[in-house]
Short mmCIF file of C-alpha atoms in Angstrom, two decimals:
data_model
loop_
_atom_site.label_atom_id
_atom_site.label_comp_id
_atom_site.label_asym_id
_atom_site.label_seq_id
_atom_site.Cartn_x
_atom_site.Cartn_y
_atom_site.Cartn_z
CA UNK Q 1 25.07 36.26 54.97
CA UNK Q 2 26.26 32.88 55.52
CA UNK Q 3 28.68 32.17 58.69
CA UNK Q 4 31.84 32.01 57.50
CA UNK Q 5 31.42 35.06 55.81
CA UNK Q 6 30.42 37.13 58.58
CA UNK Q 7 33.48 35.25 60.54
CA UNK Q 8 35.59 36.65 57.81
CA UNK Q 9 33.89 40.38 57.90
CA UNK Q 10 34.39 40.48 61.61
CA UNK Q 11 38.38 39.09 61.05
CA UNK Q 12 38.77 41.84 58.52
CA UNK Q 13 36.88 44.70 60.91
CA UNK Q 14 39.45 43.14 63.74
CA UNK Q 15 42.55 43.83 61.50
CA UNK Q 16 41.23 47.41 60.53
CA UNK Q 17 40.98 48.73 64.01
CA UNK Q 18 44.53 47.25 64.89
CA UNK Q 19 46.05 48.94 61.92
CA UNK Q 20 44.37 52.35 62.92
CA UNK Q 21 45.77 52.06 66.64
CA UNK Q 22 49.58 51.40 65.39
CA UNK Q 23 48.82 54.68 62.62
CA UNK Q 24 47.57 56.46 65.35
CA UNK Q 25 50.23 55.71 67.94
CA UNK Q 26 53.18 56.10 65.48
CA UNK Q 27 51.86 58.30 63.28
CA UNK Q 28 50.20 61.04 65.00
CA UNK Q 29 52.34 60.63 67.96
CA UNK Q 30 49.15 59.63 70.22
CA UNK Q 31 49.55 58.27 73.26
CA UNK Q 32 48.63 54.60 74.35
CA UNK Q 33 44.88 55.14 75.56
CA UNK Q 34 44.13 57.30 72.77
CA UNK Q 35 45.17 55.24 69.97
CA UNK Q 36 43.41 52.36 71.44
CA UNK Q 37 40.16 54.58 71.63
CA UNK Q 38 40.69 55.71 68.14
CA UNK Q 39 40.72 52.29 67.50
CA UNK Q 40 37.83 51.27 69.17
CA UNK Q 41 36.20 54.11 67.78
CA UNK Q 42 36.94 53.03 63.92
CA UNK Q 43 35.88 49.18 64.65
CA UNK Q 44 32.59 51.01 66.27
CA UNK Q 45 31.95 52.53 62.68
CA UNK Q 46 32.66 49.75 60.69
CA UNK Q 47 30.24 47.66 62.63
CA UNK Q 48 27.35 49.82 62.44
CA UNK Q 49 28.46 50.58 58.59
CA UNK Q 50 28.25 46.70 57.88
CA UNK Q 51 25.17 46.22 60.16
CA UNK Q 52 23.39 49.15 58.07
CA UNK Q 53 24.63 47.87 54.83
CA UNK Q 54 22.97 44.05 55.90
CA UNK Q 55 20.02 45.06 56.56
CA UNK Q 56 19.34 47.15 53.48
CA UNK Q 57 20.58 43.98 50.74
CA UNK Q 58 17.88 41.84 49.62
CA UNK Q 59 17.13 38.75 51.06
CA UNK Q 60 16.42 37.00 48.13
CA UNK Q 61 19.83 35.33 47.81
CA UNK Q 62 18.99 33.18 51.06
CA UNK Q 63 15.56 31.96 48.94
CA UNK Q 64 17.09 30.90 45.95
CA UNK Q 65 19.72 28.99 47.74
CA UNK Q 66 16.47 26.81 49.54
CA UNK Q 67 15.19 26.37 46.33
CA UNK Q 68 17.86 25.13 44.32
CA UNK Q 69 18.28 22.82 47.38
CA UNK Q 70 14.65 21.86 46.93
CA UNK Q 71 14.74 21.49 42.96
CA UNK Q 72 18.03 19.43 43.17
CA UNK Q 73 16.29 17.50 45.37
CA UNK Q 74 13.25 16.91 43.27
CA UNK Q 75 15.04 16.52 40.49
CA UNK Q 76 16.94 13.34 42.40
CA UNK Q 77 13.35 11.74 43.54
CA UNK Q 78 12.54 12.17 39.73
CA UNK Q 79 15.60 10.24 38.24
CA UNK Q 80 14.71 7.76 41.19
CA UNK Q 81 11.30 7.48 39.68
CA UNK Q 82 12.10 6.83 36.24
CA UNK Q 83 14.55 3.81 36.94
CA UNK Q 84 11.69 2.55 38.79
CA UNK Q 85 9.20 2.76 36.01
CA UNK Q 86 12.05 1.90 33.32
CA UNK Q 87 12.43 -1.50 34.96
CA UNK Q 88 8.42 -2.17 35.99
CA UNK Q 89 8.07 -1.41 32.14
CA UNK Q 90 10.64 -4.04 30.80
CA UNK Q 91 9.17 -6.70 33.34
CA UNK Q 92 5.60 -6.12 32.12
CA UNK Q 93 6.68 -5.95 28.60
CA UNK Q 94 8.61 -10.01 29.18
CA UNK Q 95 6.10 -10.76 30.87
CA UNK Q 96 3.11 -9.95 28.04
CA UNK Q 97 5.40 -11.63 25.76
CA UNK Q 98 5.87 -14.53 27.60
CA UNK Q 99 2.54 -14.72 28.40
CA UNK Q 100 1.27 -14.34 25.00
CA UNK Q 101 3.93 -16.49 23.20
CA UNK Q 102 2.17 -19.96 23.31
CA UNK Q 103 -1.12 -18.17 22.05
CA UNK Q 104 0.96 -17.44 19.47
CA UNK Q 105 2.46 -20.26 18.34
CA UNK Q 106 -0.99 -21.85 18.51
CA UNK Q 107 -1.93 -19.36 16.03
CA UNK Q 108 0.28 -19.69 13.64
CA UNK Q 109 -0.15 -23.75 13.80
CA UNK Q 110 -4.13 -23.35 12.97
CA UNK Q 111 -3.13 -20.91 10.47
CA UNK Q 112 -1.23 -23.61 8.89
CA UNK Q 113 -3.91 -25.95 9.13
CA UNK Q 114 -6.36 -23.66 7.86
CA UNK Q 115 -4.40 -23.17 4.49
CA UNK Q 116 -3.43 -26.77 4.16
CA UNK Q 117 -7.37 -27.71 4.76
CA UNK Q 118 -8.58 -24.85 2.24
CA UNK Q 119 -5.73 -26.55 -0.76
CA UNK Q 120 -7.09 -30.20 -0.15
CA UNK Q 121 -11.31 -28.76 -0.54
CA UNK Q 122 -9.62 -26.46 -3.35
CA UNK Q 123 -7.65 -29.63 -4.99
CA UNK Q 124 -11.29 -31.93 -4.48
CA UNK Q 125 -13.44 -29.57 -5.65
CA UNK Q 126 -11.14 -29.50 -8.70
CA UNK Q 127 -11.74 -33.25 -8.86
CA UNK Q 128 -15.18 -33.06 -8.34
CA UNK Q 129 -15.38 -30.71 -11.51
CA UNK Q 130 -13.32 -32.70 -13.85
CA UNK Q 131 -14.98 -35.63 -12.85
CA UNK Q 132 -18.69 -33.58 -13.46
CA UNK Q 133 -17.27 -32.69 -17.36
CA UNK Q 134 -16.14 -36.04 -18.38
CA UNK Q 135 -19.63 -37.08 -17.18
CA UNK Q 136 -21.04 -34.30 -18.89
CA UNK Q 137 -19.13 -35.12 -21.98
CA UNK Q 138 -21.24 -38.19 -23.52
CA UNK Q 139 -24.79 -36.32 -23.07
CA UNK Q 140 -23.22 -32.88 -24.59
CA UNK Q 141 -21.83 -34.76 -27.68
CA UNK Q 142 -24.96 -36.46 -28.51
CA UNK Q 143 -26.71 -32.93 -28.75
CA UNK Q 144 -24.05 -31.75 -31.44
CA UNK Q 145 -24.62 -32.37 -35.03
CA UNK Q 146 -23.85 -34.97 -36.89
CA UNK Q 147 -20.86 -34.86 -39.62
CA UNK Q 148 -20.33 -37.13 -42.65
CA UNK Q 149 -18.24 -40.38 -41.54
CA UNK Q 150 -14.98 -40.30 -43.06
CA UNK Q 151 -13.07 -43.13 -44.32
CA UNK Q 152 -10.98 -44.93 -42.16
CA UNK Q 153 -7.51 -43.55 -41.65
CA UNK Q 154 -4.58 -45.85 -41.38
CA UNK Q 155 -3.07 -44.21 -38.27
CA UNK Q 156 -4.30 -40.90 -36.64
CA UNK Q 157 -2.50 -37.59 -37.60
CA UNK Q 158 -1.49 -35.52 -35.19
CA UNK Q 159 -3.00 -32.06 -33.93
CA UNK Q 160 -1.52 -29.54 -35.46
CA UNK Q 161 -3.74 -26.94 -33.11
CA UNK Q 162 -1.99 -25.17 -30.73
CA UNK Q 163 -2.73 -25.36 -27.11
CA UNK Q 164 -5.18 -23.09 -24.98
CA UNK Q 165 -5.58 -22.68 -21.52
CA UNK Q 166 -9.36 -23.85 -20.25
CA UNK Q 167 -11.27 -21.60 -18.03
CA UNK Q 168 -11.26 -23.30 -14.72
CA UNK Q 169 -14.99 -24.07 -13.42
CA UNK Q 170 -13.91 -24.23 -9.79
CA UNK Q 171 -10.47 -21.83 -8.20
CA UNK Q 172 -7.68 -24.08 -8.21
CA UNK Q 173 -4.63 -23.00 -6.40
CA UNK Q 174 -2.69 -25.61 -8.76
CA UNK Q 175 -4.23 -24.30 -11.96
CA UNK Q 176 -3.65 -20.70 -11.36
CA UNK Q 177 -0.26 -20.76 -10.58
CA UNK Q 178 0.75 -23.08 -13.32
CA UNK Q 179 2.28 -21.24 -16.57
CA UNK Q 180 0.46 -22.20 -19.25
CA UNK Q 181 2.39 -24.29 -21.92
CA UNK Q 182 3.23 -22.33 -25.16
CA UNK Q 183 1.49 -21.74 -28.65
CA UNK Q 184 2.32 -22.67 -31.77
CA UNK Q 185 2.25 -18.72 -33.60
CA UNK Q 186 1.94 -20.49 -36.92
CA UNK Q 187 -1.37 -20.10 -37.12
CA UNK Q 188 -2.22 -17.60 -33.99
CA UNK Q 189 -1.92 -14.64 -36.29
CA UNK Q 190 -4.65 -15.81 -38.24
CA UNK Q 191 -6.76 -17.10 -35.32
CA UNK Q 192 -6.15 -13.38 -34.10
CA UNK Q 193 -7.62 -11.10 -37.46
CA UNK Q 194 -11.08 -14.21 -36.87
CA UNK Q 195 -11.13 -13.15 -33.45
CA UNK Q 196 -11.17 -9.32 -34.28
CA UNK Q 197 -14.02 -9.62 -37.11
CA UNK Q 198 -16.19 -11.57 -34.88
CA UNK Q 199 -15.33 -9.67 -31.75
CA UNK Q 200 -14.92 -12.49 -29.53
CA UNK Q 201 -11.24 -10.98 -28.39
CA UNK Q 202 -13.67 -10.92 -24.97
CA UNK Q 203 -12.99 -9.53 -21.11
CA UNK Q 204 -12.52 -11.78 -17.86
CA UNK Q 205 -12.46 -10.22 -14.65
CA UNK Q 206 -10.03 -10.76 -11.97
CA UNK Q 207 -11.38 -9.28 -8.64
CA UNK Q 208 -9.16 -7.00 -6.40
CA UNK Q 209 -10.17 -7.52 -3.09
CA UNK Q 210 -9.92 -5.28 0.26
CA UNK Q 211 -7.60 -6.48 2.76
CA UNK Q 212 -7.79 -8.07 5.76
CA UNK Q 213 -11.97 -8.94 4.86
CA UNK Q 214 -11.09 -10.01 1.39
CA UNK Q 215 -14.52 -8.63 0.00
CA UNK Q 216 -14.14 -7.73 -3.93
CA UNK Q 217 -13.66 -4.02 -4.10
CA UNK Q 218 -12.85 -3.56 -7.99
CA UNK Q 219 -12.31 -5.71 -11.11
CA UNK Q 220 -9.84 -5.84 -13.60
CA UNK Q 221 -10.44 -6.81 -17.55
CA UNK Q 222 -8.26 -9.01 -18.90
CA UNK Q 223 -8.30 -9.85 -22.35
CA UNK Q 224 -9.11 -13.35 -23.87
CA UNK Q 225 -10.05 -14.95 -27.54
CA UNK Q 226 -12.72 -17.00 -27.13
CA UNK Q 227 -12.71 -20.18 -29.24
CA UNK Q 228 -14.72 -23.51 -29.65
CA UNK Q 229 -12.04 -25.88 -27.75
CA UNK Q 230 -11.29 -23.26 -24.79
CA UNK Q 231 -9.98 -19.44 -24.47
CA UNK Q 232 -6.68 -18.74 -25.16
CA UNK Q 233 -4.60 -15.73 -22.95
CA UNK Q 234 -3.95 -12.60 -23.69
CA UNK Q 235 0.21 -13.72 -23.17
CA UNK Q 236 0.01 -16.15 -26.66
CA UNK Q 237 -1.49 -13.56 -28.88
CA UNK Q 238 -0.48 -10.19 -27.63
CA UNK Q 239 3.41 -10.70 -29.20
CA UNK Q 240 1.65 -10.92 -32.46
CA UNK Q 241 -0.70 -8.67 -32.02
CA UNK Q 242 2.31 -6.07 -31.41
CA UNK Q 243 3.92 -6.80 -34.24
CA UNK Q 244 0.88 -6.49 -36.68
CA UNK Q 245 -0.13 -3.64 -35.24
CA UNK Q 246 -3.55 -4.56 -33.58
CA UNK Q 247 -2.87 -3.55 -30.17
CA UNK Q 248 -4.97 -0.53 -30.74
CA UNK Q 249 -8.12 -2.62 -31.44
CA UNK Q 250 -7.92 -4.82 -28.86
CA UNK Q 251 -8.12 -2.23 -26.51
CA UNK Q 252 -10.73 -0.23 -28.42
CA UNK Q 253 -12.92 -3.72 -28.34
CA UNK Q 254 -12.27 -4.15 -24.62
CA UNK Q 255 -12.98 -0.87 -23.53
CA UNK Q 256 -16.03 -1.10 -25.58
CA UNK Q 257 -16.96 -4.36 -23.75
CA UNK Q 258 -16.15 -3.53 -20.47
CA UNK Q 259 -18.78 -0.43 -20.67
CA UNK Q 260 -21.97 -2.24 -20.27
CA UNK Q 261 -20.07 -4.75 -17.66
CA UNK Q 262 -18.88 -1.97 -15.65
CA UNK Q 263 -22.66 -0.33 -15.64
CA UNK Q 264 -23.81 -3.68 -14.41
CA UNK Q 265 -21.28 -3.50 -11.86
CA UNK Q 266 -22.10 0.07 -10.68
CA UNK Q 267 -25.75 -0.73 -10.89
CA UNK Q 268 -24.97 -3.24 -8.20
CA UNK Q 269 -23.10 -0.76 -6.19
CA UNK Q 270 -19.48 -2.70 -6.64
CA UNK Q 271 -16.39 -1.00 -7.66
CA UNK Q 272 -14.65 -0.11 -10.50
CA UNK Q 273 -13.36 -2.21 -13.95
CA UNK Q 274 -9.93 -1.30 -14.82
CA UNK Q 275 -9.19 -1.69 -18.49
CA UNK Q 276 -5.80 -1.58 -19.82
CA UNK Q 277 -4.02 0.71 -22.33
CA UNK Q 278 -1.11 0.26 -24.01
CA UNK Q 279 1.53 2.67 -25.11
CA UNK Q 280 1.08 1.29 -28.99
CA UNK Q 281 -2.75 2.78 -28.47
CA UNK Q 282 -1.18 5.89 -27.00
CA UNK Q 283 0.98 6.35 -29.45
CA UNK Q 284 -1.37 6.73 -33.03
CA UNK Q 285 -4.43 9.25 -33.80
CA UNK Q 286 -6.68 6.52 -34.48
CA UNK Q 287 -6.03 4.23 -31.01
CA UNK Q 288 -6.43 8.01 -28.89
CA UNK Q 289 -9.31 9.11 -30.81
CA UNK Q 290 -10.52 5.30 -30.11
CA UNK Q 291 -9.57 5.74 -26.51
CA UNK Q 292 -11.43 8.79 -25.46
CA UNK Q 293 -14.62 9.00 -27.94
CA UNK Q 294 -16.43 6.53 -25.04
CA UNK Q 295 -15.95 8.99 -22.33
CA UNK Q 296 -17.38 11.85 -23.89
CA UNK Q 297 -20.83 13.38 -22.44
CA UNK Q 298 -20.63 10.14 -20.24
CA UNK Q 299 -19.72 11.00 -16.78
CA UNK Q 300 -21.03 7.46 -15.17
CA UNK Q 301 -18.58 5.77 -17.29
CA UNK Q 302 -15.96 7.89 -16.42
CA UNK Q 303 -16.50 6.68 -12.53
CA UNK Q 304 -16.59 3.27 -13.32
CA UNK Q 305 -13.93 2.92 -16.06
CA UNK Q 306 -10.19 3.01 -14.66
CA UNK Q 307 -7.39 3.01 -17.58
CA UNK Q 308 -3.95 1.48 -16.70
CA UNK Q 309 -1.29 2.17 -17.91
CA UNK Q 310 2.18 0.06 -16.86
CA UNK Q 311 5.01 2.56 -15.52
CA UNK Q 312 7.02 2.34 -18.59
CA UNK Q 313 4.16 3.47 -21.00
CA UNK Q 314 3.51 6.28 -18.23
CA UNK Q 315 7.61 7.07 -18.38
CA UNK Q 316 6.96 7.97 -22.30
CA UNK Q 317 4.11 9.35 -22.80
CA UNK Q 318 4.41 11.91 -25.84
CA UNK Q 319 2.87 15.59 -26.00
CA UNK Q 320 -0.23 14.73 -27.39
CA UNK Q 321 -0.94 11.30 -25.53
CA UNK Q 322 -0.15 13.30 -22.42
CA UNK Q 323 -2.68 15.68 -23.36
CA UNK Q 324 -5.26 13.24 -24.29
CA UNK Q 325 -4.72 11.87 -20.13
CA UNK Q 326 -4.87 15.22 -19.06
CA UNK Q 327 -8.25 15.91 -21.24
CA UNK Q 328 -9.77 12.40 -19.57
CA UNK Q 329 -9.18 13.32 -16.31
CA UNK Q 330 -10.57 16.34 -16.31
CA UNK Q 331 -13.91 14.61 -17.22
CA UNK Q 332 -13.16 12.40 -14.10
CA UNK Q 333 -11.40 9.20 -15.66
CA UNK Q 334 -8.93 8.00 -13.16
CA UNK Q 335 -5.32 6.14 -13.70
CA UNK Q 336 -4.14 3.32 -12.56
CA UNK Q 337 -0.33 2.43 -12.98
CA UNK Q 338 0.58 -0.83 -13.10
CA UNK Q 339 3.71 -3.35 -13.48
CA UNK Q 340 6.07 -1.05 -11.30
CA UNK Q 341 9.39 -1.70 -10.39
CA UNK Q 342 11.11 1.68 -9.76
CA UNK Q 343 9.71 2.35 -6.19
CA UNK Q 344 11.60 5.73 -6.54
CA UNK Q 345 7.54 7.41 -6.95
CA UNK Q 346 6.83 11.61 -6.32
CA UNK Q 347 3.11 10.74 -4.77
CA UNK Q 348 2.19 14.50 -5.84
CA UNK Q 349 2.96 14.22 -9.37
CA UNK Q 350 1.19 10.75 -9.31
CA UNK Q 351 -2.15 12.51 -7.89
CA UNK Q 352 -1.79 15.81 -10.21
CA UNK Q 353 -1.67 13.50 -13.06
CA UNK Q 354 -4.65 11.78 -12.50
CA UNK Q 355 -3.09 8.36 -11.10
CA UNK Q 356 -5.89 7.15 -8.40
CA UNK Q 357 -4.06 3.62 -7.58
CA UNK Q 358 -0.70 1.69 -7.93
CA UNK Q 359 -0.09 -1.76 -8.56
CA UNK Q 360 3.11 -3.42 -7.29
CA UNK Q 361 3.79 -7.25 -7.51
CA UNK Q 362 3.86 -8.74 -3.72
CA UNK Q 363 7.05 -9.92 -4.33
CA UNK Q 364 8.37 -6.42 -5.19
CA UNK Q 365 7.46 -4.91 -1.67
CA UNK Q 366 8.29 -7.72 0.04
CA UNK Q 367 11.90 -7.74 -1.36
CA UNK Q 368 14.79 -6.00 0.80
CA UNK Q 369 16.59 -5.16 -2.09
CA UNK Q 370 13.82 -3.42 -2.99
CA UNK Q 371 14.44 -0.45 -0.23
CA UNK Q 372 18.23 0.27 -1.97
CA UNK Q 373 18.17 3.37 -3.74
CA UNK Q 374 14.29 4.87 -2.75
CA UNK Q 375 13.56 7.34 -0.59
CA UNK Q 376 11.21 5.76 1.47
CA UNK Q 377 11.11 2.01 2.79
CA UNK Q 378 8.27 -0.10 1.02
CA UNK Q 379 6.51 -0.71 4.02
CA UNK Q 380 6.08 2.90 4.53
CA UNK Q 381 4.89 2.71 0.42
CA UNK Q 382 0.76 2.76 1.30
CA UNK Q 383 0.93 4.71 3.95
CA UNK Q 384 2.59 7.86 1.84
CA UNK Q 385 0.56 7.44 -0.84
CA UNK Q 386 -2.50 7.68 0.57
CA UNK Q 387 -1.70 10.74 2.17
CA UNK Q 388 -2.42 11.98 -1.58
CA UNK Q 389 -5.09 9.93 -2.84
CA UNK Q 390 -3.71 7.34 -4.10
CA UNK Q 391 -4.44 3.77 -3.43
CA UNK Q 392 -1.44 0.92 -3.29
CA UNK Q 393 -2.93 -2.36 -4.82
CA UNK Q 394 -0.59 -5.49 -4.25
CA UNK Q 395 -0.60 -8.17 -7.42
CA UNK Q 396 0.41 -11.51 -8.05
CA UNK Q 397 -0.32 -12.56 -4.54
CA UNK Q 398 -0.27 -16.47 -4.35
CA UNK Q 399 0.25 -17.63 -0.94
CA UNK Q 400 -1.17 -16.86 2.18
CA UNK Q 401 1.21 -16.60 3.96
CA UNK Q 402 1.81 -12.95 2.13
CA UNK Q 403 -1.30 -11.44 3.97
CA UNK Q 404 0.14 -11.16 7.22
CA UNK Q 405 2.83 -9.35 5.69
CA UNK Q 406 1.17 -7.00 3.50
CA UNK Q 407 -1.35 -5.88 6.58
CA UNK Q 408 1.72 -4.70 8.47
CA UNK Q 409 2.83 -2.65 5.44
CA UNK Q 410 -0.65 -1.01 5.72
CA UNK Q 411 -1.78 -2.45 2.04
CA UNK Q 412 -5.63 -2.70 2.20
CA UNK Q 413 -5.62 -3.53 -1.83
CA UNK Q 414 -4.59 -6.99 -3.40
CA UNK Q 415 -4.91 -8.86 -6.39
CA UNK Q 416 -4.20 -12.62 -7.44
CA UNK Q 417 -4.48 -16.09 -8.01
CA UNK Q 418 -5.03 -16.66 -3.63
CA UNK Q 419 -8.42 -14.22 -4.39
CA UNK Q 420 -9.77 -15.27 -7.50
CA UNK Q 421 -8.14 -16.04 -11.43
CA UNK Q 422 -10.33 -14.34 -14.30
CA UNK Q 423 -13.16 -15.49 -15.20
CA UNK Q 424 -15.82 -14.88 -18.73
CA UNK Q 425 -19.25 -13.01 -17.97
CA UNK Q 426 -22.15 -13.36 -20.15
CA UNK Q 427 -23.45 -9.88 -21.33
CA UNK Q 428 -26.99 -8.66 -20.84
CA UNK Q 429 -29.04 -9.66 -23.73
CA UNK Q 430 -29.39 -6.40 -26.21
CA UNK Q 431 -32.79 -6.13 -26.59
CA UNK Q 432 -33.40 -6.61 -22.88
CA UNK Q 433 -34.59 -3.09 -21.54
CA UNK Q 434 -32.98 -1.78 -18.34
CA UNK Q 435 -35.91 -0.69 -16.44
CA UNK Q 436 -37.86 -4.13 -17.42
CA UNK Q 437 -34.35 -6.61 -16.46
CA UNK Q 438 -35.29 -8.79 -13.44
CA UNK Q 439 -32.58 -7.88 -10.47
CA UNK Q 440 -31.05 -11.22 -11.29
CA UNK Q 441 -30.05 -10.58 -14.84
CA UNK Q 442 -27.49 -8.22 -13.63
CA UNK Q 443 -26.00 -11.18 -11.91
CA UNK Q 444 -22.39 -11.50 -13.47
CA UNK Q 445 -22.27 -14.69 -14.60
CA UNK Q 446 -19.27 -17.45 -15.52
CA UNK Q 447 -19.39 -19.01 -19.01
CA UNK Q 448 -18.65 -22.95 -18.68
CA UNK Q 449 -16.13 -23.93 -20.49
CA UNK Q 450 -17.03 -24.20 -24.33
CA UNK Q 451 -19.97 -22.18 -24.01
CA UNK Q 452 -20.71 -19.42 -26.82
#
């Protein structure tokens, strides 16, 4: 019991024994010394009642009281403990940045230097090769035959021969960022049905490289016609293809000639070749039936063959195109979707369907706008897809500068003209035999420009 309770017990006993010597002196009509002893008397009981009654309560109450003393004290050393470390964290924190700010900044200067010294050797080694072909050009003529002299013209006529792009020897940052001019589509309709006859409608590979050691981890077909004055891109004739109808066969031809290339490839132990599909294929009996008769009883293929598809031909897929998908992937093709611009993506349905990787332009993830409307920010993009087995590829990437930035949204994919632009390879020979083919024939090699 804590003093001034017993102080108040003993006031209380004190008042009790008074009151029992004035009920015993005016009640009972006791004299003086006898209501005084009864008095005495009562205070006598109630001290031995209290005494008895203290010693048999617990003692416990005493011990908590020390150690809610002792935990409010702890708990006050603690609070003093984390100021402390609160403000010895944001001093080492200013000072690691302040120490590490001019290392920095020197960075970011040699990084500059770096990219402004690789687009002068990129812009020279361009140079170089246009200077090597208009050397080249005298000793090449003199090998071609010979035509008929014509008479004399008054005054040249023009070309009426539309424009194609030329398959750069050499990567030139210039080159492969510039739009190519447009075609004439007088005559690019016909050019088209010659290209389809002869099958030389032809695929150049674009590498898609792994991020931050840029080594080429897959490939994708683009396609190009092949022609005697250059190659022209799959942008000029694809418009006309669509509206004749002959979207189908180009992509049965380049999933035909991407099969051997993408054996070569596997055969070397590199990645994948992804081919693309349209929705006009999709769409008709003949381009499905087309689509699926190379995959059957050929499992190899079907690991080194990935079909993509853009997210608007995925968006309407009919019943039995849908089917077809689902019938590839269960003999192992994988998906690819590319040209997406809704990042609004369900990552399960994505993997359930088959869909293995992703492609979104740079400049899509990169964009805040982008982040309005989705459920998830695009930096955190990669990282949620891959928690289902699906693979986010960056395209269009053009600039360095865009590397640093797609490393801290965890993309280890990319794809663009900074990597590599497409490029021709020369098939195998067909009556080479693939047990008696040196190790170098499976080489993929660039066509020079004019080449057959």
């Amino acid at each position: 019991m804590s003093k001034p309770a017993a102080i108040f017990v003993a006031a209380a006993m004190a008042v009790t024994a008074g009151c029992v010597a004035v009920i015993a002196a005016f009640g009972f009509g006791l004299s003086l010394p006898q209501a005084l002893l009864a008095a005495f008397g009562a205070l006598i009981a109630m001290t031995v009642i209290q005494l008895a009654f203290s010693r048999a309560a617990p003692q416990d109450s005493e011990r908590l009281e020390d150690l809610d003393r002792v935990v409010t004290q702890l708990q006050s050393r603690i609070e003093t403990l984390e100021a402390r470390l609160t403000t010895l964290d944001g001093a080492s924190s200013e000072r690691a940045r302040a120490a590490t700010r001019p290392m920095v900044e020197e960075i970011a200067a040699l990084g500059g230097l770096v990219n402004t010294i690789a687009k002068e050797l990129a812009a020279q080694d361009v140079e170089i090769g246009k200077l090597r072909s208009a050397a080249a050009a005298p000793a090449m003529a003199a090998f071609q035959p010979r035509a008929a002299p014509e008479p004399p013209a008054a005054a040249p006529a023009p070309l009426a021969a539309p424009r194609v792009v030329a398959v750069p020897e050499a990567f030139d940052p210039v080159d492969a960022l510039s739009t190519p001019g447009p075609v004439p589509t007088d005559d690019v309709g016909a050019r088209l049905e010659a290209a389809l006859a002869t099958g030389r409608v032809e695929p150049h590979l674009q590498p898609i490289v792994s991020l931050p050691g840029r080594r080429v981890a897959h490939y994708e077909a683009l396609a190009r016609i092949s022609e005697p004055t250059g190659v022209l891109a799959a942008a000029h004739f694809t418009p006309v293809a669509a509206a004749r109808g002959r979207i189908a066969d180009i992509d049965r031809l380049m999933l035909n000639a991407c099969a051997p290339v993408a054996r070569r490839l596997a055969a070397k132990g590199a990645g994948a070749v992804f081919v693309n599909v349209a929705a006009e294929t999709l769409a008709g009996p003949e381009g499905r039936a087309a689509l699926a008769a190379p995959f059957e009883g050929r499992a190899e293929l079907a690991r080194t063959i990935v079909l993509e598809l853009t997210q608007a031909a995925f968006g309407r897929l009919g019943a039995e195109a849908a089917a077809l998908l689902d019938r590839l992937r269960g003999q192992g093709v994988r998906f690819s979707m590319d040209g997406v611009e809704d990042l609004r993506l369900d990552p399960r349905d994505l993997s359930r369907r088959g869909v293995r990787f992703v492609k979104v332009a740079a400049e899509r993830l990169l964009d805040p706008e982008a982040a309005r409307g989705a459920a998830i920010h695009p930096a955190d993009l990669a990282s949620l897809l891959s928690r289902y087995d699906v693979e986010l590829i960056a395209t269009h990437v053009e600039e360095e500068r865009t590397v640093p930035e797609l490393l801290d949204m965890d993309v280890r994919l990319s794809q663009g003209a900074l990597f590599g632009v497409p490029r021709p390879v020369r098939p195998a020979a067909p009556d080479e035999a693939p047990s008696a083919r040196p190790a170098a024939a499976t080489r993929l090699v660039p066509r020079a420009v004019g080449a057959r």
